[in-house]
Short mmCIF file of C-alpha atoms in Angstrom, two decimals:
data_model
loop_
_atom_site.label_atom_id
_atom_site.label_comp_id
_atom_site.label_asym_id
_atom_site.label_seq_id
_atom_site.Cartn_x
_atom_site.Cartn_y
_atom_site.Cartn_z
CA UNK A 1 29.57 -81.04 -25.94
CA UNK A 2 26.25 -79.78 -23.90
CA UNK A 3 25.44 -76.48 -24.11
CA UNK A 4 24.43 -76.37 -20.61
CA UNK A 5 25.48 -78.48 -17.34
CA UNK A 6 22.90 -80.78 -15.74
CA UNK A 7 24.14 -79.96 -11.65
CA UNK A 8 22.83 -81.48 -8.83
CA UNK A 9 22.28 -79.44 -5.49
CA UNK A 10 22.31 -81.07 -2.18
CA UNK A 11 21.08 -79.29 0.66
CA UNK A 12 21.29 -79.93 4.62
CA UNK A 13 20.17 -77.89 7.53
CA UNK A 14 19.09 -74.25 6.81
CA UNK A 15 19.12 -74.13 3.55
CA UNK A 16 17.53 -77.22 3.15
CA UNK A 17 14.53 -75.90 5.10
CA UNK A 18 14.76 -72.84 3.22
CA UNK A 19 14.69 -74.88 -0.39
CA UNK A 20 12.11 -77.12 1.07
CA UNK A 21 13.98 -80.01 0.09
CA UNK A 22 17.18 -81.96 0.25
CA UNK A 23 17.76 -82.43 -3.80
CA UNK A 24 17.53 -80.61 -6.71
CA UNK A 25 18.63 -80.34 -10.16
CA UNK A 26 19.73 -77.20 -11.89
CA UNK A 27 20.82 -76.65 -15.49
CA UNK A 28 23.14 -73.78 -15.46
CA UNK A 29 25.28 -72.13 -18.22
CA UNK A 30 28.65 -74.05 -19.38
CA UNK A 31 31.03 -71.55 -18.03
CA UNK A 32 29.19 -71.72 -14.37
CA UNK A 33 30.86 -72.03 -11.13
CA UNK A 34 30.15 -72.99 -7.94
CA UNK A 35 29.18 -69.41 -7.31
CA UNK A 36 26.99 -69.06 -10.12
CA UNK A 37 25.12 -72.18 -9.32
CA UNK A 38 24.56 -70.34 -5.59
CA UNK A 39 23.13 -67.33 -7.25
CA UNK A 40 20.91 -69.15 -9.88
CA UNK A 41 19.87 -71.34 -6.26
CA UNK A 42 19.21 -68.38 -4.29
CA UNK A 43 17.21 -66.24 -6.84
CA UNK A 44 14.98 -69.00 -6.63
CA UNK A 45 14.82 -69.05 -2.94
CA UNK A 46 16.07 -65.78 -1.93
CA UNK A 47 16.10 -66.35 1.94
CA UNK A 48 19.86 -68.01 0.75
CA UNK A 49 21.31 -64.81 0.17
CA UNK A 50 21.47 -63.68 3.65
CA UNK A 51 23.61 -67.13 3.88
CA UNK A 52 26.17 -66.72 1.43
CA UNK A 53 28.47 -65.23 3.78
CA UNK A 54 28.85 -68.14 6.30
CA UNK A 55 28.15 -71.32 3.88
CA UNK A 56 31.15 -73.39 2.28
CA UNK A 57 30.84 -75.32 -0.71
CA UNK A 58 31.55 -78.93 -2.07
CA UNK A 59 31.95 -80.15 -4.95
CA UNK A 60 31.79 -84.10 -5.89
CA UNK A 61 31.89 -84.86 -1.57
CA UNK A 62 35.25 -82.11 -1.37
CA UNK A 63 34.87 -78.98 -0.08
CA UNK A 64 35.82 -76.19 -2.63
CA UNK A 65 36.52 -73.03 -3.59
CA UNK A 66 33.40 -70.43 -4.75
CA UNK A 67 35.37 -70.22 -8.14
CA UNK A 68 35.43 -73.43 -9.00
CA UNK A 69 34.14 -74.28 -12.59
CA UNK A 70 31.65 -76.60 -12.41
CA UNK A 71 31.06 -79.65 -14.96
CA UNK A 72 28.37 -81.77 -16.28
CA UNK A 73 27.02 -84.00 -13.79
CA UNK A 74 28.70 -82.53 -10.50
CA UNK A 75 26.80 -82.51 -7.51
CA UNK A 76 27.25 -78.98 -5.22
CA UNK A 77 26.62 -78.83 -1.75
CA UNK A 78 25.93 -76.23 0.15
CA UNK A 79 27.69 -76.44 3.82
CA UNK A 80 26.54 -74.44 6.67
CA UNK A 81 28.49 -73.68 9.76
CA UNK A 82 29.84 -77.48 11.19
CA UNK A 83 28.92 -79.12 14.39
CA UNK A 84 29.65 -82.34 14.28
CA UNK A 85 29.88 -84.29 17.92
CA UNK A 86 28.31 -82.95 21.34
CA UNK A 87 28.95 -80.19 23.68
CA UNK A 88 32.02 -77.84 22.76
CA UNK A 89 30.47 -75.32 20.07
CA UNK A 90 32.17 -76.05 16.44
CA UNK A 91 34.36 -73.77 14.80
CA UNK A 92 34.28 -73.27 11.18
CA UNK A 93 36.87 -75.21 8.51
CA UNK A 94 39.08 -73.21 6.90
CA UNK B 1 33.72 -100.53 2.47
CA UNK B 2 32.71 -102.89 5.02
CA UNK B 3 33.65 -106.38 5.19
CA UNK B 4 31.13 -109.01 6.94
CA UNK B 5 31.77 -109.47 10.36
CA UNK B 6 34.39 -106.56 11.07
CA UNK B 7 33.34 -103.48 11.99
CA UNK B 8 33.96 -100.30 9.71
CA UNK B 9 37.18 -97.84 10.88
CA UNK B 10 34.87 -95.32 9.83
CA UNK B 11 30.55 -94.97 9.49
CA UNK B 12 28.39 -92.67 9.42
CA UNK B 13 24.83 -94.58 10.78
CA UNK B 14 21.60 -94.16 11.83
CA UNK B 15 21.88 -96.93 14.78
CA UNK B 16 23.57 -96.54 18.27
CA UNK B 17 27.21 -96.76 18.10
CA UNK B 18 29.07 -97.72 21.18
CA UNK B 19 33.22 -96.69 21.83
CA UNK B 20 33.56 -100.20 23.62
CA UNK B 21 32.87 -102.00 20.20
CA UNK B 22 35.39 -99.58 18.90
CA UNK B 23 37.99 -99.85 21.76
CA UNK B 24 37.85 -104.13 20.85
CA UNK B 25 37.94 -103.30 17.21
CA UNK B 26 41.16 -101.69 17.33
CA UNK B 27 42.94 -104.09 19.92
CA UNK B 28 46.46 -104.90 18.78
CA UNK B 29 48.87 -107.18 20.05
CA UNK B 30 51.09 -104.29 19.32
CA UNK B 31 48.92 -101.67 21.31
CA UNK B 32 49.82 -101.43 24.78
CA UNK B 33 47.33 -98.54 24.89
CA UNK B 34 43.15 -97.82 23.82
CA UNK B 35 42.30 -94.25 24.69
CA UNK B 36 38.21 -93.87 23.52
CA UNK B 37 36.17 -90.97 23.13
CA UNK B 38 32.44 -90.64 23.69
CA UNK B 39 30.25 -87.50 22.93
CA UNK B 40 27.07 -87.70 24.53
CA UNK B 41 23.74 -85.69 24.33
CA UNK B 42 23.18 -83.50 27.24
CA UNK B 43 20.39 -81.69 28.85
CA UNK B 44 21.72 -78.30 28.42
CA UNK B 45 23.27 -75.76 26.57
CA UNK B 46 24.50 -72.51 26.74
CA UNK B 47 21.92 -72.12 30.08
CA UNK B 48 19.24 -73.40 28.02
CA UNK B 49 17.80 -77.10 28.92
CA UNK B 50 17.59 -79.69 26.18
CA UNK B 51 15.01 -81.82 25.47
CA UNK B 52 17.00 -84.05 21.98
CA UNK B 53 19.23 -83.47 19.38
CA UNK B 54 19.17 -84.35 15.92
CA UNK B 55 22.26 -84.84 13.64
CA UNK B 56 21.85 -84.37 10.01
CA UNK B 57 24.77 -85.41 7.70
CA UNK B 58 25.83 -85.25 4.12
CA UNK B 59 26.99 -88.90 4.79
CA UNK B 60 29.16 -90.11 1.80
CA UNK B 61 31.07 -86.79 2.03
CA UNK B 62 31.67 -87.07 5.96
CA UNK B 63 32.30 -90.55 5.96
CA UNK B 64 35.33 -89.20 3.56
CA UNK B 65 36.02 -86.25 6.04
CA UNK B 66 36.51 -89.03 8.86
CA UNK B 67 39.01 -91.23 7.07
CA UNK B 68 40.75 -88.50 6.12
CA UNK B 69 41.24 -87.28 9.32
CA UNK B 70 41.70 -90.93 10.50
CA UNK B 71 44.98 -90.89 8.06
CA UNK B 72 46.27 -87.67 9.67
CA UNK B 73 46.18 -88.51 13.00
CA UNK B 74 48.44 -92.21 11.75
CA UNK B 75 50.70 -90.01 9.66
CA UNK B 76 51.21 -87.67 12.80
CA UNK B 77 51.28 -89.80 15.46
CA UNK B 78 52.79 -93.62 16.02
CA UNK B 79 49.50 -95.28 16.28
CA UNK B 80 48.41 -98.53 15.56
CA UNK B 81 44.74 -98.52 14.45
CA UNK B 82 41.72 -95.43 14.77
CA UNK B 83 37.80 -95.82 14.52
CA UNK B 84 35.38 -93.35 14.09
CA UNK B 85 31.94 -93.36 14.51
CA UNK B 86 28.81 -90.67 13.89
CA UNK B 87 25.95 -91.08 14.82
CA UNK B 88 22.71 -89.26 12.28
CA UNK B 89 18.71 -89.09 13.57
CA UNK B 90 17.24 -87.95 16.56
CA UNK B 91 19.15 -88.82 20.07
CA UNK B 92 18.14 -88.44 23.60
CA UNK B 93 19.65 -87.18 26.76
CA UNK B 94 22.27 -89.79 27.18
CA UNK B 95 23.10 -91.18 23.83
CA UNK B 96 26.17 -91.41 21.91
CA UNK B 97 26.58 -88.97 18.96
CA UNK B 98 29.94 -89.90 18.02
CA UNK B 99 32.41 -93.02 19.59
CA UNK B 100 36.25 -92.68 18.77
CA UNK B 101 38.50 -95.44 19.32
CA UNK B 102 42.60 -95.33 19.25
CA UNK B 103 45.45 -97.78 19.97
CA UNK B 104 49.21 -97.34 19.85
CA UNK B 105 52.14 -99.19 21.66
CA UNK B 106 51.70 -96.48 24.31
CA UNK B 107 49.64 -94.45 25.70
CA UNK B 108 50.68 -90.57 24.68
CA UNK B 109 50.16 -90.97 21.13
CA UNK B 110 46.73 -92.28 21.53
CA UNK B 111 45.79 -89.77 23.81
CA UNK B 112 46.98 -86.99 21.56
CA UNK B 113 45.43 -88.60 18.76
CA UNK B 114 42.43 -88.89 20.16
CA UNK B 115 42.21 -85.38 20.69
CA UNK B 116 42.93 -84.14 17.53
CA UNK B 117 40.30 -86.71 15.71
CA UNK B 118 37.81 -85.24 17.66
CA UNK B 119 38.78 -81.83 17.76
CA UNK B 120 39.04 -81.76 14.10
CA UNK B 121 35.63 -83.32 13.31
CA UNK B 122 33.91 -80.87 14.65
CA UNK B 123 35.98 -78.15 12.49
CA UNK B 124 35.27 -79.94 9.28
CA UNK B 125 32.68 -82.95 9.38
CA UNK B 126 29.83 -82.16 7.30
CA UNK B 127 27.42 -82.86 10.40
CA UNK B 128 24.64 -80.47 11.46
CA UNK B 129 23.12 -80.62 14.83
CA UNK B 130 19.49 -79.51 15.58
CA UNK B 131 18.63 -78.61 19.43
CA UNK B 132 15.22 -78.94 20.73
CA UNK B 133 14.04 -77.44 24.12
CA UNK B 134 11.51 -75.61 25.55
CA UNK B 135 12.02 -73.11 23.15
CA UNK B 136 11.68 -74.72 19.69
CA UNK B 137 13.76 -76.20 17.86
CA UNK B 138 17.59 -74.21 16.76
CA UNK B 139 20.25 -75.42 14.66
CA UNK B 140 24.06 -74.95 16.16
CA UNK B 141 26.30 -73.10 13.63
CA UNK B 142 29.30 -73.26 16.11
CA UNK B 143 28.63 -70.26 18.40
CA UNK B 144 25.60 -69.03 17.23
CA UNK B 145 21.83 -70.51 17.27
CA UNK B 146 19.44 -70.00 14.44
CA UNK B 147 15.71 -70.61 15.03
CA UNK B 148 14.73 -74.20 13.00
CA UNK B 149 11.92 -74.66 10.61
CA UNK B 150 9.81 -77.89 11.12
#
């Protein structure tokens, strides 16, 4: 057993402007969750926090919950506002 | 997920995607109905003119997003076959951001199929779209715009 979790971050949009990249790899305690890897993210790049509010998470390519306990090796992505297609403004998954 | 010589139900892709090629792709002697879908870049938005888009996507993940909803839309409605295409990169005026393709015996279910794919891609495809105009460059978060970085 690690004592810590290897996670990889993938960004798109904002906060991948904001992280200055699309990639990253955190090691975060073994009880972490998707949440915690956001916080340990954004304290690093704290223009994130003001996103927290409208960004959804995936986990492994399926979006999550905040509370989901993360393991070794999963990939997080953070996923801004949708808007997919042309025209019509998108709406936001629930 | 491809197989040589038979176009994909469902890609995510960097080159121009077309509903026509979709539309033969689905044929069926069983389909007495193809109902397509394109979405095409325009030159304005919300009052503001546009000079090109760009589509960012976490790929793998919406290629999943798209067969999923591809599976809804044949669990909920008697169809016999649905495509989906996005399109990623920078597009001008004109070009197709995302071709839909669906055939059914007749025509109401692929109609109301159609709608919901694309209706429901933009709720929950992992695809970002960056507008560029006069005034910089914005990224569309469903109503609102937020000023890009380079």
């Amino acid at each position: 057993m690690r004592e810590v979790l290897r996670i990889r971050v993938r960004l798109f949009a904002r906060p991948r402007e904001i992280c200055g990249t699309d990639t990253l790899d955190l090691e975060l305690p073994v009880t972490a969750t998707a949440s915690d890897c956001f916080t340990a993210l954004a304290s690093r790049h704290p223009e994130l926090k003001s996103l927290r509010e409208a960004l959804m998470v995936a986990v492994n390519e399926e979006y999550a919950q905040w509370n989901t306990q993360l393991a070794d090796g999963d990939v997080v992505a953070l996923i801004p506002p949708v808007s997919g297609g042309c025209g019509r403004a998108g709406t936001w998954p629930r | 997920m491809s197989q040589p010589g038979r176009l994909p139900r469902v890609r995510v892709t960097d080159r121009p995607i077309s509903a026509d090629r979709l539309a033969r792709s689905v044929a069926s002697p069983h389909a007495g109905a193809i109902a397509t879908f394109e979405g095409v870049v325009r030159d304005h938005h919300g009052g503001k003119s546009v000079a090109f888009l760009a589509y960012e996507a976490y790929a793998p993940m919406a290629e999943k997003i798209l067969q999923q909803i591809a599976s809804e839309a044949a669990r909920r409605w008697r169809i016999e076959a649905v495509a989906v295409h996005h399109r990623t990169g920078r597009l001008g005026i004109g070009e197709v951001s995302v071709a839909i393709a669906v055939s059914s015996a007749h025509r109401g279910e692929a109609f109301e199929a159609l709608r919901y794919v694309i209706d429901t891609i933009k709720e929950r495809a992992p695809i970002w779209k960056r507008e560029t105009g006069p005034d910089g460059s914005f990224w569309i978060e469903g109503p609102d715009y937020v000023r890009a970085g380079d």
